[in-house]
Amino acid sequence: MASTSPSPDASPSAVPPSTTISPPPQPSSPPSPPPQTPPATPSPPPSAPPPSSDSPPPPPSKVPPRSTPSSPPSDPPASPPPSSPPATSPPSPSPPVTPSTPVAAPPTSSPPPLPPPPSPVTPSPSSPPPSPPPQP
């Protein structure tokens, strides 16, 4: 009869706790690329050609501003004299305005007037009365 004692591997005290290795935290923003160095721009050629021995020296690049004599302020144009108001004729007495009497509009609720009844046709006396059919 074999002993039922548990093996040392099956004992809970001998099992090491499983440690989960957490991955390193990812940065929320992607790493910024390294700054690119701008390409070296060639120095612009001098605008003025080098003075030759027989050519006059080039004029200076900056022209000093001409000192313009300060012009006296121009006089404002003389305003025309105020025109005299036209002679107003005395206002003619206007006739009193009488309020116009409103014309009574026919009531829209009343039905339109009926045409006159047709008069009975009377036989003209010149035509003879219709003769009765002859009796057999």
PDB file of C-alpha atoms in Angstrom:
ATOM      1  CA  MET A   1       0.000   0.000   0.000  1.00  0.00           C
ATOM      2  CA  ALA A   2       1.588   3.142  -1.180  1.00  0.00           C
ATOM      3  CA  SER A   3       1.619   6.135   1.050  1.00  0.00           C
ATOM      4  CA  THR A   4      -0.900   8.789   0.108  1.00  0.00           C
ATOM      5  CA  SER A   5       1.276  11.605   1.233  1.00  0.00           C
ATOM      6  CA  PRO A   6       1.256  14.355  -1.388  1.00  0.00           C
ATOM      7  CA  SER A   7       4.327  14.840  -3.418  1.00  0.00           C
ATOM      8  CA  PRO A   8       6.391  17.934  -2.662  1.00  0.00           C
ATOM      9  CA  ASP A   9       5.635  19.339  -6.120  1.00  0.00           C
ATOM     10  CA  ALA A  10       1.905  19.243  -5.506  1.00  0.00           C
ATOM     11  CA  SER A  11       2.077  21.081  -2.226  1.00  0.00           C
ATOM     12  CA  PRO A  12       0.777  24.614  -2.568  1.00  0.00           C
ATOM     13  CA  SER A  13       3.642  26.063  -0.612  1.00  0.00           C
ATOM     14  CA  ALA A  14       6.180  24.774  -3.100  1.00  0.00           C
ATOM     15  CA  VAL A  15       4.461  26.342  -6.176  1.00  0.00           C
ATOM     16  CA  PRO A  16       6.044  29.732  -6.864  1.00  0.00           C
ATOM     17  CA  PRO A  17       3.548  32.522  -7.574  1.00  0.00           C
ATOM     18  CA  SER A  18       3.328  33.220 -11.280  1.00  0.00           C
ATOM     19  CA  THR A  19       4.611  36.709 -11.873  1.00  0.00           C
ATOM     20  CA  THR A  20       3.287  38.390 -14.986  1.00  0.00           C
ATOM     21  CA  ILE A  21       5.783  40.710 -16.602  1.00  0.00           C
ATOM     22  CA  SER A  22       3.945  43.862 -17.596  1.00  0.00           C
ATOM     23  CA  PRO A  23       5.119  45.370 -20.877  1.00  0.00           C
ATOM     24  CA  PRO A  24       6.707  48.797 -20.657  1.00  0.00           C
ATOM     25  CA  PRO A  25       4.093  51.577 -20.897  1.00  0.00           C
ATOM     26  CA  GLN A  26       3.728  52.974 -24.401  1.00  0.00           C
ATOM     27  CA  PRO A  27       4.038  56.732 -24.700  1.00  0.00           C
ATOM     28  CA  SER A  28       0.757  58.351 -25.707  1.00  0.00           C
ATOM     29  CA  SER A  29       2.383  60.514 -28.362  1.00  0.00           C
ATOM     30  CA  PRO A  30       4.677  59.018 -30.978  1.00  0.00           C
ATOM     31  CA  PRO A  31       8.292  60.036 -30.562  1.00  0.00           C
ATOM     32  CA  SER A  32       8.981  63.217 -32.470  1.00  0.00           C
ATOM     33  CA  PRO A  33      11.367  62.729 -35.377  1.00  0.00           C
ATOM     34  CA  PRO A  34      14.716  64.399 -34.991  1.00  0.00           C
ATOM     35  CA  PRO A  35      14.712  67.944 -36.327  1.00  0.00           C
ATOM     36  CA  GLN A  36      15.931  68.059 -39.885  1.00  0.00           C
ATOM     37  CA  THR A  37      18.767  70.406 -40.483  1.00  0.00           C
ATOM     38  CA  PRO A  38      17.894  72.851 -43.267  1.00  0.00           C
ATOM     39  CA  PRO A  39      20.122  72.532 -46.313  1.00  0.00           C
ATOM     40  CA  ALA A  40      22.849  75.090 -46.444  1.00  0.00           C
ATOM     41  CA  THR A  41      21.671  77.814 -48.826  1.00  0.00           C
ATOM     42  CA  PRO A  42      24.387  79.298 -50.981  1.00  0.00           C
ATOM     43  CA  SER A  43      25.045  82.905 -50.212  1.00  0.00           C
ATOM     44  CA  PRO A  44      23.332  85.175 -52.767  1.00  0.00           C
ATOM     45  CA  PRO A  45      25.639  86.809 -55.227  1.00  0.00           C
ATOM     46  CA  PRO A  46      26.270  90.503 -54.628  1.00  0.00           C
ATOM     47  CA  SER A  47      23.696  92.621 -56.448  1.00  0.00           C
ATOM     48  CA  ALA A  48      26.186  95.251 -57.531  1.00  0.00           C
ATOM     49  CA  PRO A  49      28.898  94.056 -59.897  1.00  0.00           C
ATOM     50  CA  PRO A  50      32.411  94.650 -58.690  1.00  0.00           C
ATOM     51  CA  PRO A  51      33.541  98.065 -59.863  1.00  0.00           C
ATOM     52  CA  SER A  52      35.996  97.896 -62.721  1.00  0.00           C
ATOM     53  CA  SER A  53      38.838 100.304 -63.056  1.00  0.00           C
ATOM     54  CA  ASP A  54      37.206 102.458 -65.747  1.00  0.00           C
ATOM     55  CA  SER A  55      33.559 102.254 -64.586  1.00  0.00           C
ATOM     56  CA  PRO A  56      32.147 104.785 -62.136  1.00  0.00           C
ATOM     57  CA  PRO A  57      31.532 103.518 -58.636  1.00  0.00           C
ATOM     58  CA  PRO A  58      28.053 102.045 -58.158  1.00  0.00           C
ATOM     59  CA  PRO A  59      25.537 104.291 -56.446  1.00  0.00           C
ATOM     60  CA  PRO A  60      24.833 103.543 -52.823  1.00  0.00           C
ATOM     61  CA  SER A  61      22.044 101.050 -52.301  1.00  0.00           C
ATOM     62  CA  LYS A  62      20.158 103.303 -49.951  1.00  0.00           C
ATOM     63  CA  VAL A  63      19.061 106.558 -51.484  1.00  0.00           C
ATOM     64  CA  PRO A  64      18.707 109.221 -48.842  1.00  0.00           C
ATOM     65  CA  PRO A  65      15.173 110.605 -48.816  1.00  0.00           C
ATOM     66  CA  ARG A  66      14.828 113.880 -50.554  1.00  0.00           C
ATOM     67  CA  SER A  67      14.088 116.679 -48.200  1.00  0.00           C
ATOM     68  CA  THR A  68      10.927 118.075 -49.703  1.00  0.00           C
ATOM     69  CA  PRO A  69      10.150 121.587 -48.508  1.00  0.00           C
ATOM     70  CA  SER A  70       7.078 121.478 -46.389  1.00  0.00           C
ATOM     71  CA  SER A  71       4.362 122.983 -48.525  1.00  0.00           C
ATOM     72  CA  PRO A  72       2.179 125.455 -46.696  1.00  0.00           C
ATOM     73  CA  PRO A  73      -1.221 124.019 -45.915  1.00  0.00           C
ATOM     74  CA  SER A  74      -3.512 124.764 -48.786  1.00  0.00           C
ATOM     75  CA  ASP A  75      -6.322 127.043 -47.843  1.00  0.00           C
ATOM     76  CA  PRO A  76      -9.635 125.265 -47.806  1.00  0.00           C
ATOM     77  CA  PRO A  77     -11.827 126.252 -50.743  1.00  0.00           C
ATOM     78  CA  ALA A  78     -13.888 129.250 -49.908  1.00  0.00           C
ATOM     79  CA  SER A  79     -17.355 128.035 -49.146  1.00  0.00           C
ATOM     80  CA  PRO A  80     -19.994 129.730 -51.278  1.00  0.00           C
ATOM     81  CA  PRO A  81     -21.987 132.322 -49.398  1.00  0.00           C
ATOM     82  CA  PRO A  82     -25.136 130.866 -47.970  1.00  0.00           C
ATOM     83  CA  SER A  83     -27.855 131.337 -50.497  1.00  0.00           C
ATOM     84  CA  SER A  84     -30.607 133.520 -49.241  1.00  0.00           C
ATOM     85  CA  PRO A  85     -33.756 131.556 -48.667  1.00  0.00           C
ATOM     86  CA  PRO A  86     -36.256 132.052 -51.502  1.00  0.00           C
ATOM     87  CA  ALA A  87     -38.955 134.533 -50.790  1.00  0.00           C
ATOM     88  CA  THR A  88     -41.864 132.429 -49.681  1.00  0.00           C
ATOM     89  CA  SER A  89     -45.264 133.598 -50.785  1.00  0.00           C
ATOM     90  CA  PRO A  90     -47.813 133.762 -48.022  1.00  0.00           C
ATOM     91  CA  PRO A  91     -49.528 130.414 -47.800  1.00  0.00           C
ATOM     92  CA  SER A  92     -52.909 130.449 -49.428  1.00  0.00           C
ATOM     93  CA  PRO A  93     -55.647 129.499 -47.018  1.00  0.00           C
ATOM     94  CA  SER A  94     -56.397 125.897 -47.755  1.00  0.00           C
ATOM     95  CA  PRO A  95     -60.079 124.982 -47.820  1.00  0.00           C
ATOM     96  CA  PRO A  96     -61.168 122.973 -44.831  1.00  0.00           C
ATOM     97  CA  VAL A  97     -60.879 119.314 -45.560  1.00  0.00           C
ATOM     98  CA  THR A  98     -64.261 117.705 -45.206  1.00  0.00           C
ATOM     99  CA  PRO A  99     -64.122 114.056 -44.308  1.00  0.00           C
ATOM    100  CA  SER A 100     -65.468 112.076 -47.197  1.00  0.00           C
ATOM    101  CA  THR A 101     -68.521 110.064 -46.243  1.00  0.00           C
ATOM    102  CA  PRO A 102     -67.813 106.426 -46.834  1.00  0.00           C
ATOM    103  CA  VAL A 103     -70.061 104.871 -49.449  1.00  0.00           C
ATOM    104  CA  ALA A 104     -72.070 102.108 -47.867  1.00  0.00           C
ATOM    105  CA  ALA A 105     -70.999  98.939 -49.571  1.00  0.00           C
ATOM    106  CA  PRO A 106     -73.756  96.419 -50.246  1.00  0.00           C
ATOM    107  CA  PRO A 107     -73.738  93.680 -47.641  1.00  0.00           C
ATOM    108  CA  THR A 108     -72.003  90.648 -48.968  1.00  0.00           C
ATOM    109  CA  SER A 109     -74.141  88.243 -46.983  1.00  0.00           C
ATOM    110  CA  SER A 110     -77.371  89.059 -48.903  1.00  0.00           C
ATOM    111  CA  PRO A 111     -78.004  86.889 -51.993  1.00  0.00           C
ATOM    112  CA  PRO A 112     -77.848  88.588 -55.380  1.00  0.00           C
ATOM    113  CA  PRO A 113     -81.166  89.986 -56.605  1.00  0.00           C
ATOM    114  CA  LEU A 114     -83.196  87.491 -58.582  1.00  0.00           C
ATOM    115  CA  PRO A 115     -83.901  88.279 -62.230  1.00  0.00           C
ATOM    116  CA  PRO A 116     -87.449  89.418 -62.915  1.00  0.00           C
ATOM    117  CA  PRO A 117     -89.878  86.550 -63.637  1.00  0.00           C
ATOM    118  CA  PRO A 118     -90.514  86.019 -67.344  1.00  0.00           C
ATOM    119  CA  SER A 119     -93.716  87.623 -68.503  1.00  0.00           C
ATOM    120  CA  PRO A 120     -96.343  85.171 -69.863  1.00  0.00           C
ATOM    121  CA  VAL A 121     -96.344  84.988 -73.616  1.00  0.00           C
ATOM    122  CA  THR A 122     -99.497  86.512 -74.910  1.00  0.00           C
ATOM    123  CA  PRO A 123    -100.530  85.657 -78.482  1.00  0.00           C
ATOM    124  CA  SER A 124    -100.373  88.620 -80.682  1.00  0.00           C
ATOM    125  CA  PRO A 125    -103.851  89.644 -81.912  1.00  0.00           C
ATOM    126  CA  SER A 126    -102.754  89.636 -85.540  1.00  0.00           C
ATOM    127  CA  SER A 127    -102.189  85.888 -85.603  1.00  0.00           C
ATOM    128  CA  PRO A 128    -105.406  83.826 -85.705  1.00  0.00           C
ATOM    129  CA  PRO A 129    -105.939  81.455 -82.813  1.00  0.00           C
ATOM    130  CA  PRO A 130    -104.978  77.906 -83.589  1.00  0.00           C
ATOM    131  CA  SER A 131    -107.950  76.089 -85.015  1.00  0.00           C
ATOM    132  CA  PRO A 132    -108.963  72.952 -83.177  1.00  0.00           C
ATOM    133  CA  PRO A 133    -108.358  69.741 -85.045  1.00  0.00           C
ATOM    134  CA  PRO A 134    -111.401  68.707 -87.093  1.00  0.00           C
ATOM    135  CA  GLN A 135    -113.584  66.161 -85.423  1.00  0.00           C
ATOM    136  CA  PRO A 136    -114.216  63.067 -87.525  1.00  0.00           C
TER     137      PRO A 136
END
